[in-house]
Tab-separated table of C-alpha atoms in Angstrom:
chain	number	residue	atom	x	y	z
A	1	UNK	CA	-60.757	36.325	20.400
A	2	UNK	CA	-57.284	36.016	18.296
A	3	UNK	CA	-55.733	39.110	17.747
A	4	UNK	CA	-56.759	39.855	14.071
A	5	UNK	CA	-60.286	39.469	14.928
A	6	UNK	CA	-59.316	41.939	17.898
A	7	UNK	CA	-58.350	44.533	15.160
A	8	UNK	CA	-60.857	44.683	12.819
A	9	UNK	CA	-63.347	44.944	16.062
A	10	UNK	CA	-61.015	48.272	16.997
A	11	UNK	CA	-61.450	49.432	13.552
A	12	UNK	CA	-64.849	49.548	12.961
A	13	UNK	CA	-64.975	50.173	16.608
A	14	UNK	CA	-63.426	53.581	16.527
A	15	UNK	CA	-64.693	54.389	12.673
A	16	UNK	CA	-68.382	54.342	14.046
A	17	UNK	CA	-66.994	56.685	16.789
A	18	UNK	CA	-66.233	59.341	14.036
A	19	UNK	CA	-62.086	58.722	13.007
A	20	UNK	CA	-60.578	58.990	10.473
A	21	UNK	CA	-59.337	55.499	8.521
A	22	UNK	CA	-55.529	56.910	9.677
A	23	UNK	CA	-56.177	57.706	12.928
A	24	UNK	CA	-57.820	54.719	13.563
A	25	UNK	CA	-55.149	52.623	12.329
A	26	UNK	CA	-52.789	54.317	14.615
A	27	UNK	CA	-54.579	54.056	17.602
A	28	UNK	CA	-55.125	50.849	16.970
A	29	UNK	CA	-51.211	50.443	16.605
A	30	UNK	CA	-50.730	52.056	19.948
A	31	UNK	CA	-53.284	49.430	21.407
A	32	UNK	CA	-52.238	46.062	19.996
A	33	UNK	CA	-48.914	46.661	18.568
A	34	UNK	CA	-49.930	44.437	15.534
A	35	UNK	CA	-47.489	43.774	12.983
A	36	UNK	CA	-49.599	44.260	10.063
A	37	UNK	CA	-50.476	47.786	10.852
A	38	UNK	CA	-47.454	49.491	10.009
A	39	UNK	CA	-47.655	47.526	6.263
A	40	UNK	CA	-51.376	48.937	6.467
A	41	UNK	CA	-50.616	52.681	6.920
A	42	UNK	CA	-47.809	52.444	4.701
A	43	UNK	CA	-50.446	51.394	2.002
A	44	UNK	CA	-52.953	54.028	3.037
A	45	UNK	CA	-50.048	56.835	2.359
A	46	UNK	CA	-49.709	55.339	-0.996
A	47	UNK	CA	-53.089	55.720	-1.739
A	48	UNK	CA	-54.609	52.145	-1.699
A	49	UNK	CA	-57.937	51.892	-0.767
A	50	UNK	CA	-58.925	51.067	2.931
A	51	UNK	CA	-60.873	47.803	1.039
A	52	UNK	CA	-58.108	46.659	-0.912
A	53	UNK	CA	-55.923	47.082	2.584
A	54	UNK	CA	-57.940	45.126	3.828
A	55	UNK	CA	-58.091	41.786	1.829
A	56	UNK	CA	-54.564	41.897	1.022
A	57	UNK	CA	-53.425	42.003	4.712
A	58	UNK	CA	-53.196	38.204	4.702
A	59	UNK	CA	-56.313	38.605	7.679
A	60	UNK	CA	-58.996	35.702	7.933
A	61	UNK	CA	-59.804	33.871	5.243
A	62	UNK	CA	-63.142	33.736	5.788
A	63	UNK	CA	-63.394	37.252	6.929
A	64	UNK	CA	-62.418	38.281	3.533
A	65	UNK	CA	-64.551	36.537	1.901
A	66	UNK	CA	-67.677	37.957	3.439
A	67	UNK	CA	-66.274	41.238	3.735
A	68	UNK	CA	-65.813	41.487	-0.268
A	69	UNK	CA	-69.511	40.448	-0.501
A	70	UNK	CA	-70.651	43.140	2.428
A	71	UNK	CA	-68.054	46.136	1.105
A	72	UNK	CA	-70.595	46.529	-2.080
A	73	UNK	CA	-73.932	46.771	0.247
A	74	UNK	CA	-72.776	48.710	3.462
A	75	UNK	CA	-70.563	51.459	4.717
A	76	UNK	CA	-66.576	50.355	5.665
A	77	UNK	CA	-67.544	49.877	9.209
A	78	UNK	CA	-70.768	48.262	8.890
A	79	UNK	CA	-69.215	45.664	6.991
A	80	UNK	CA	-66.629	44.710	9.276
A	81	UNK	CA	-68.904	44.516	11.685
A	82	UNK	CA	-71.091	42.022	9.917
A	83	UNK	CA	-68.208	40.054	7.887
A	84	UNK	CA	-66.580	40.144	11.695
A	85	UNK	CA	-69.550	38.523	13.467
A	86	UNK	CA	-70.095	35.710	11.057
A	87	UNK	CA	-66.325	35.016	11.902
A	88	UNK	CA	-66.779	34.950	15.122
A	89	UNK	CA	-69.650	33.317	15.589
A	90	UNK	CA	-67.631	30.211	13.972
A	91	UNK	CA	-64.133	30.590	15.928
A	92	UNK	CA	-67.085	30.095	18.998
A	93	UNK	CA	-68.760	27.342	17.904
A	94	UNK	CA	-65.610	25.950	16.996
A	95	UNK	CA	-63.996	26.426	20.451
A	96	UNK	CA	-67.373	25.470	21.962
A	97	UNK	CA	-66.397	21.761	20.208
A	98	UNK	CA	-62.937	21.532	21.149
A	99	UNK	CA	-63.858	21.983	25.064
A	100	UNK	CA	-66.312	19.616	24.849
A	101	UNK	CA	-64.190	16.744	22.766
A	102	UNK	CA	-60.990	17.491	25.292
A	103	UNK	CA	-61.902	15.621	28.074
A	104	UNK	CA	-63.182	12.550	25.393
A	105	UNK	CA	-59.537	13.129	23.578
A	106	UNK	CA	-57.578	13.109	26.841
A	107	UNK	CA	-59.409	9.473	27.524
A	108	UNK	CA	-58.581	8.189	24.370
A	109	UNK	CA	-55.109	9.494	24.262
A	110	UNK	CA	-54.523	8.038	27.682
A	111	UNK	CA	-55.978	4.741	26.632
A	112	UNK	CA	-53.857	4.821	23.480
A	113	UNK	CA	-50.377	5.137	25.088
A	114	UNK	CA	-51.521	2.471	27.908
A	115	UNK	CA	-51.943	-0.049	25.284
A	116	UNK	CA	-48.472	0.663	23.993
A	117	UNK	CA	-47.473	0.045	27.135
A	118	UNK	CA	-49.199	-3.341	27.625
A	119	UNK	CA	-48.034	-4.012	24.078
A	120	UNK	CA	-44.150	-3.196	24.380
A	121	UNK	CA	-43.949	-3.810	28.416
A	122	UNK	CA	-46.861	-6.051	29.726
A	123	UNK	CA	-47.408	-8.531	27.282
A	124	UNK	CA	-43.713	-9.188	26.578
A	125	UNK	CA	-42.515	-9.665	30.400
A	126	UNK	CA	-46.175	-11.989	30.937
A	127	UNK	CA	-45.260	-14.014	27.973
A	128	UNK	CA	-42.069	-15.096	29.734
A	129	UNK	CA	-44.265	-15.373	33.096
A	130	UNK	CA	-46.467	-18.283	31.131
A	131	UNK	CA	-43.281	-19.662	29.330
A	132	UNK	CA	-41.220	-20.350	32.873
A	133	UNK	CA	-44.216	-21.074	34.684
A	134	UNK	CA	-45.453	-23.747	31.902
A	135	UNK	CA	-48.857	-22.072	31.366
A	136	UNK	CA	-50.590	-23.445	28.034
A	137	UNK	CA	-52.496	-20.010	26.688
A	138	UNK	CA	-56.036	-21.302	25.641
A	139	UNK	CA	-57.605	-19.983	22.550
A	140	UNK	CA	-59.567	-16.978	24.475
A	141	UNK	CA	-56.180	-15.667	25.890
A	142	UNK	CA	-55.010	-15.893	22.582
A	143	UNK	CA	-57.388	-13.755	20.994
A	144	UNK	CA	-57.075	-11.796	23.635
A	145	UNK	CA	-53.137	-10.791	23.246
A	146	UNK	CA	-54.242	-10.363	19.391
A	147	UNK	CA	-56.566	-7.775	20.319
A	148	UNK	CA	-54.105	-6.077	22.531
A	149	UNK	CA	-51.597	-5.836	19.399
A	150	UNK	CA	-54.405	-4.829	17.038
A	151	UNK	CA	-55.981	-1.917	19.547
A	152	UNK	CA	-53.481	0.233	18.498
A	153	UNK	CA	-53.011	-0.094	14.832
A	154	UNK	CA	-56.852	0.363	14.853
A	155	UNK	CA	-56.992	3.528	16.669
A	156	UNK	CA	-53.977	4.841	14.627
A	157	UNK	CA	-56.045	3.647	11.549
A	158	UNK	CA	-59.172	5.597	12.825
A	159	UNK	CA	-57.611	8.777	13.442
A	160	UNK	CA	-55.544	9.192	10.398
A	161	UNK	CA	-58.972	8.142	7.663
A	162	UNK	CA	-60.490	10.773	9.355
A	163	UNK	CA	-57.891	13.612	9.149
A	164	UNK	CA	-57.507	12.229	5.404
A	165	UNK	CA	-61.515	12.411	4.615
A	166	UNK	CA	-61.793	15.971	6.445
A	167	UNK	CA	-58.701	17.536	4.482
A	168	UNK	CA	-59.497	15.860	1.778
A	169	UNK	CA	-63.186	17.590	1.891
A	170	UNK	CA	-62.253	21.010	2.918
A	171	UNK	CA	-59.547	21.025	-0.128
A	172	UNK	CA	-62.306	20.142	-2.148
A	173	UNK	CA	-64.347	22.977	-0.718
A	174	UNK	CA	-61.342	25.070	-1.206
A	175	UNK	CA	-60.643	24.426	-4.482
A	176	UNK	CA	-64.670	23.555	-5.687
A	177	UNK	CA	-63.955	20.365	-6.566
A	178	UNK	CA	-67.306	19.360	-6.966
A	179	UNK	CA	-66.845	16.007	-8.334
A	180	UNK	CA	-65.157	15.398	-4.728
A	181	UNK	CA	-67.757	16.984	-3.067
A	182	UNK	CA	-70.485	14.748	-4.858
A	183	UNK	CA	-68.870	11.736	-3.465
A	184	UNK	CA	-68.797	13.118	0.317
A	185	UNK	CA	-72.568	13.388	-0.384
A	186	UNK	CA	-73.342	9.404	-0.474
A	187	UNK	CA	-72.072	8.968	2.887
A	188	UNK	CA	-74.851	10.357	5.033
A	189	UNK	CA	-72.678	11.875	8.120
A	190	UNK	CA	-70.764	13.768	5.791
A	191	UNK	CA	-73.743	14.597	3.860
A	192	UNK	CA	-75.628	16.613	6.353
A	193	UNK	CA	-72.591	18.545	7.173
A	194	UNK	CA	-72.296	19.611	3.535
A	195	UNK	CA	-76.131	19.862	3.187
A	196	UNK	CA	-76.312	22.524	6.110
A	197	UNK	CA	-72.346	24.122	5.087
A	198	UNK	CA	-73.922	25.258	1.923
A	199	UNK	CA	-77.411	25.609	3.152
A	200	UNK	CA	-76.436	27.929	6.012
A	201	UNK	CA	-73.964	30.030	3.770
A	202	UNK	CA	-76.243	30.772	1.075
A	203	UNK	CA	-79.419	32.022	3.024
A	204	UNK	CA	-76.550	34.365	4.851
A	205	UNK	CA	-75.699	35.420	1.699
A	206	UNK	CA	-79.269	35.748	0.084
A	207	UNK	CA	-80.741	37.203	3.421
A	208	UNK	CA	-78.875	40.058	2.944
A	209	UNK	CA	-79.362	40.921	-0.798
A	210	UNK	CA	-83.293	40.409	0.328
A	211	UNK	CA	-82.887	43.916	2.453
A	212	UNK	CA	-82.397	45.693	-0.877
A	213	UNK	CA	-85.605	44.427	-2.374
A	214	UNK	CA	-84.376	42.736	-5.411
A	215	UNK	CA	-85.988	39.770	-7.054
A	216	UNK	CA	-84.769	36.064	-6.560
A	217	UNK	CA	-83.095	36.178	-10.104
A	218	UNK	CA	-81.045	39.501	-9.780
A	219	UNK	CA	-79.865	38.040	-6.186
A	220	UNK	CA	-78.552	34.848	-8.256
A	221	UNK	CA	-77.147	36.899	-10.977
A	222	UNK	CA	-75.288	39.249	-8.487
A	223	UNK	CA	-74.316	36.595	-6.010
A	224	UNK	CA	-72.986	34.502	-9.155
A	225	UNK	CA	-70.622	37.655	-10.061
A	226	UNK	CA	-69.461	38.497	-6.995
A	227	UNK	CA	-68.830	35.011	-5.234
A	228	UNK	CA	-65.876	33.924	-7.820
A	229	UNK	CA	-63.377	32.729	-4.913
A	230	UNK	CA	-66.368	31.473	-2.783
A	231	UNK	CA	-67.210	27.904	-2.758
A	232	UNK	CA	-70.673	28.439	-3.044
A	233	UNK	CA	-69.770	29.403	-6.593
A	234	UNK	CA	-70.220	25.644	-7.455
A	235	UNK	CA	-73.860	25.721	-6.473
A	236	UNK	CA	-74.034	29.055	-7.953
A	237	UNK	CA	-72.910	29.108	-11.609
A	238	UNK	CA	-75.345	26.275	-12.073
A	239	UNK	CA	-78.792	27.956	-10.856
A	240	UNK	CA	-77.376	31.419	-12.390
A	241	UNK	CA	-77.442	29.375	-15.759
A	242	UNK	CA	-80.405	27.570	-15.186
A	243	UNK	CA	-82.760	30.707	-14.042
A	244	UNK	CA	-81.858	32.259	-17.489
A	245	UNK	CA	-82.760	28.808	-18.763
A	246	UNK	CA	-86.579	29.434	-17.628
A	247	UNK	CA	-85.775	27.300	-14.807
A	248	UNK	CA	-88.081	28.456	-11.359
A	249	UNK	CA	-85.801	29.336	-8.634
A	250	UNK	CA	-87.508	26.479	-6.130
A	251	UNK	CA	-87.564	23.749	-8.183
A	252	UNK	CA	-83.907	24.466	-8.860
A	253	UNK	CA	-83.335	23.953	-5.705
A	254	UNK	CA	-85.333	21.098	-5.109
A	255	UNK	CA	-83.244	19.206	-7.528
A	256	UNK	CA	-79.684	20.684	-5.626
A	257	UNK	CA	-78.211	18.035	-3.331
A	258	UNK	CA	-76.598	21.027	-1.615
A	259	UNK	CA	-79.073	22.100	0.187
A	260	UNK	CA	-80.484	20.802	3.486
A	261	UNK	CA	-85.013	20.015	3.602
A	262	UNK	CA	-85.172	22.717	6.542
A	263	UNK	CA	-83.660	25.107	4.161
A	264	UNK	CA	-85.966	24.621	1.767
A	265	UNK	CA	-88.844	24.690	3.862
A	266	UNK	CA	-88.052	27.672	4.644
A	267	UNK	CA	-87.305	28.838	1.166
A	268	UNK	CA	-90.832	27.636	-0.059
A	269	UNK	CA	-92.809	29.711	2.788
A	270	UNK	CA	-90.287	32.841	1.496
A	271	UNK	CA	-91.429	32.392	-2.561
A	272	UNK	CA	-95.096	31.857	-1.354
A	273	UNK	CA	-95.101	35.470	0.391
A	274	UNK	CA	-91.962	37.338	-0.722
A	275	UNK	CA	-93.544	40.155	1.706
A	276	UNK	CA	-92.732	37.636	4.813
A	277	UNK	CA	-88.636	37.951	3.918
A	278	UNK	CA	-87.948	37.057	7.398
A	279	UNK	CA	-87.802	33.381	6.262
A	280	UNK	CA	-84.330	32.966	6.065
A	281	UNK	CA	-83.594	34.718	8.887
A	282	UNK	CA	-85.695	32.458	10.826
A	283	UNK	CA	-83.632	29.260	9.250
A	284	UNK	CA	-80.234	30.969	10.236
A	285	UNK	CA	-81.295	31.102	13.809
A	286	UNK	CA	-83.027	27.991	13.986
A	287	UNK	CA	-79.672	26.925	12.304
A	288	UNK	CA	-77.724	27.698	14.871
A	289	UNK	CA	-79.773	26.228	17.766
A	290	UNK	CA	-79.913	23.204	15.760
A	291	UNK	CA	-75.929	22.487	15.665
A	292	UNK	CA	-76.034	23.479	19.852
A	293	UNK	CA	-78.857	20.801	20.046
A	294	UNK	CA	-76.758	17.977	17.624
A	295	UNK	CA	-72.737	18.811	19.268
A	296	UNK	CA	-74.521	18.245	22.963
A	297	UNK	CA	-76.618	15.069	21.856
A	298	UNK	CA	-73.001	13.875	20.310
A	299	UNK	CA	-71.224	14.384	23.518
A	300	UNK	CA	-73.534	13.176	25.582
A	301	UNK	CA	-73.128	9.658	24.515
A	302	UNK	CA	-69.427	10.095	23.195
A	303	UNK	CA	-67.757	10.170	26.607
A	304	UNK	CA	-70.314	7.120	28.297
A	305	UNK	CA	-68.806	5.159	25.388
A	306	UNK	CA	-65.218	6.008	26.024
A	307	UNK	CA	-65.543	5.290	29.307
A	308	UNK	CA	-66.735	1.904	28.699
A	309	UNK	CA	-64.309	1.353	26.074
A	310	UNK	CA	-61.592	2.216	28.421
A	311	UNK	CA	-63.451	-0.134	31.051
A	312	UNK	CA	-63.802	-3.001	29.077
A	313	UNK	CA	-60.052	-2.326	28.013
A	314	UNK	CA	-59.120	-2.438	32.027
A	315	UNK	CA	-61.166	-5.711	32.477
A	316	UNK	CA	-59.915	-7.605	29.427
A	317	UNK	CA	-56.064	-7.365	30.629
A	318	UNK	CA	-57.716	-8.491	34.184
A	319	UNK	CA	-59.200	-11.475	33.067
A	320	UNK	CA	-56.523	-12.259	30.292
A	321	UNK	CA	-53.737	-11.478	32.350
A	322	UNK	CA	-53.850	-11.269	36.060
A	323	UNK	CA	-56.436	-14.205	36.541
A	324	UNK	CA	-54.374	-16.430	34.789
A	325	UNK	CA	-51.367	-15.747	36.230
A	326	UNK	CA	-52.705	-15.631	39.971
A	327	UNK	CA	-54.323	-19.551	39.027
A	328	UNK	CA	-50.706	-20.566	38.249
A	329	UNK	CA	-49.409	-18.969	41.503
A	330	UNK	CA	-51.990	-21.058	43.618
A	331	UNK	CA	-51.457	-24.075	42.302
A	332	UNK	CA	-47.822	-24.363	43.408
């Protein structure tokens, strides 16, 4: 746990435990020493809101955003709490990937620099080898040397269209470029990560709203008003418009590329009993499961692959290399 998400746990922490917003902040100050306290209190004397403290402390983005959206339903604490677990429910899953895809990275990082090295030290020292020794390269050795000098322009090609397509997507989810976003949806990988992005974040959202018995179309309307720097706004403003268009909330979303089928499953069992508003709740932990289920099926072929890639790798210099050079050595 980072050490903002270690503060707001001490805040709402010690609020539930009956102190004051000022004492907490000092205890808390006495506890982590962190640096945005002191800009904190110095707000609180001047009479800003605890809220407004808050979201202008430059803390989590995402926290932030939930937290503005649970402020208006729950008491201070209790909506730490909640905007606080949704935060760090994603920092795990998060870490949970980058355990699993170190070992995988280390392989391919190792695999990377050793073909630099066969490129800028091997290859150059065995071409002299064959030149001194009169060794006529067939055409299979000489694909194979071109794949040793492509290997690493491919990887390096690889790895930098995928950071481009990932920043490129979460700018666009930044920034609700949906036009952007629209295009990410015709490739199918990125497609169900969008599909479930929005899917998941909205039934959070709506899930909540649900405990205060309103109807599907005030949830829209509020949700629509409140969510201005959310993303979801994109998917949003249109269904707010088209509800007051006569539009029926489920065949709205039926037409919404947003939105994964499991979500609306779920969504269609919810408008058949309203009563039964445990739905969503339902999709959010099956949700969860779900992306456990998909990041271990992922790994559990990624690293067999890389570990034949790297094998294959090993044997091709064998047979392109050493063989031919330990022929050329016997025959003299």
């Amino acid at each position: 746990m980072n050490k903002d998400y270690l503060l707001l746990k001490n805040i709402y922490s010690l609020m539930e435990a009956g102190y004051s917003i000022e004492e907490t902040l000092r205890l808390c100050q006495e506890m982590l020493h962190h640096p945005k306290i002191n800009d904190m209190l110095k707000k609180l004397n001047d009479g800003e809101s605890i809220e407004n403290i808050l979201l202008n402390s430059s803390l989590p983005k995402l926290f932030c955003e939930y937290f503005c959206f649970f402020q208006n339903k729950n008491c201070l604490s209790e909506a730490i709490k909640k905007s606080l677990d949704i935060c760090i429910v994603k920092a795990d899953y998060q870490n949970k990937i980058k355990s699993k895809l170190t070992y995988p990275a280390i392989l391919m990082t190792f695999l990377f620099f050793f073909s630099l090295f066969v490129i800028f030290m091997l290859l150059p020292n065995v071409n002299q080898l064959f030149n001194s020794f009169q060794i006529e390269k067939s055409l299979f050795i000489h694909i194979l040397f071109a794949f040793f000098y492509l290997f690493p322009c491919f990887i390096i090609g690889i790895v930098c269209i995928s950071i481009y397509l990932c920043l490129k997507l979460i700018y666009a989810l930044h920034h609700k470029s949906y036009r952007v976003i629209e295009k990410y949806l015709n490739w199918p990988i990125f497609r169900s990560i969008i599909q479930k992005y929005f899917s998941l974040k909205f039934a959070i959202y709506f899930h909540e709203l649900l405990s205060e018995e309103l109807d599907t179309t005030s949830i829209i309307s509020i949700l629509n008003e409140q969510m201005n720097d959310s993303d979801l706004k994109i998917v949003l403003y249109e269904m707010n418009n088209r509800l007051y268009g006569g539009e029926e909330l489920e065949e709205i979303l039926k037409d919404f590329e947003y939105f994964d089928q499991l979500f609306l499953s779920f969504f269609q069992m919810f408008m058949k009993n309203p009563q039964q508003n445990q739905s969503l709740s339902y999709y959010i932990q099956i949700t969860f499961e779900y992306m456990d289920y998909w990041i271990n099926r992922f790994l559990k072929f990624l690293v067999p692959t890389v570990y034949c890639f790297v094998a294959i790798f090993v044997i091709t210099i064998y047979i392109a290399i050493i063989i031919p050079m330990m022929n050329s050595v016997s025959n003299i």
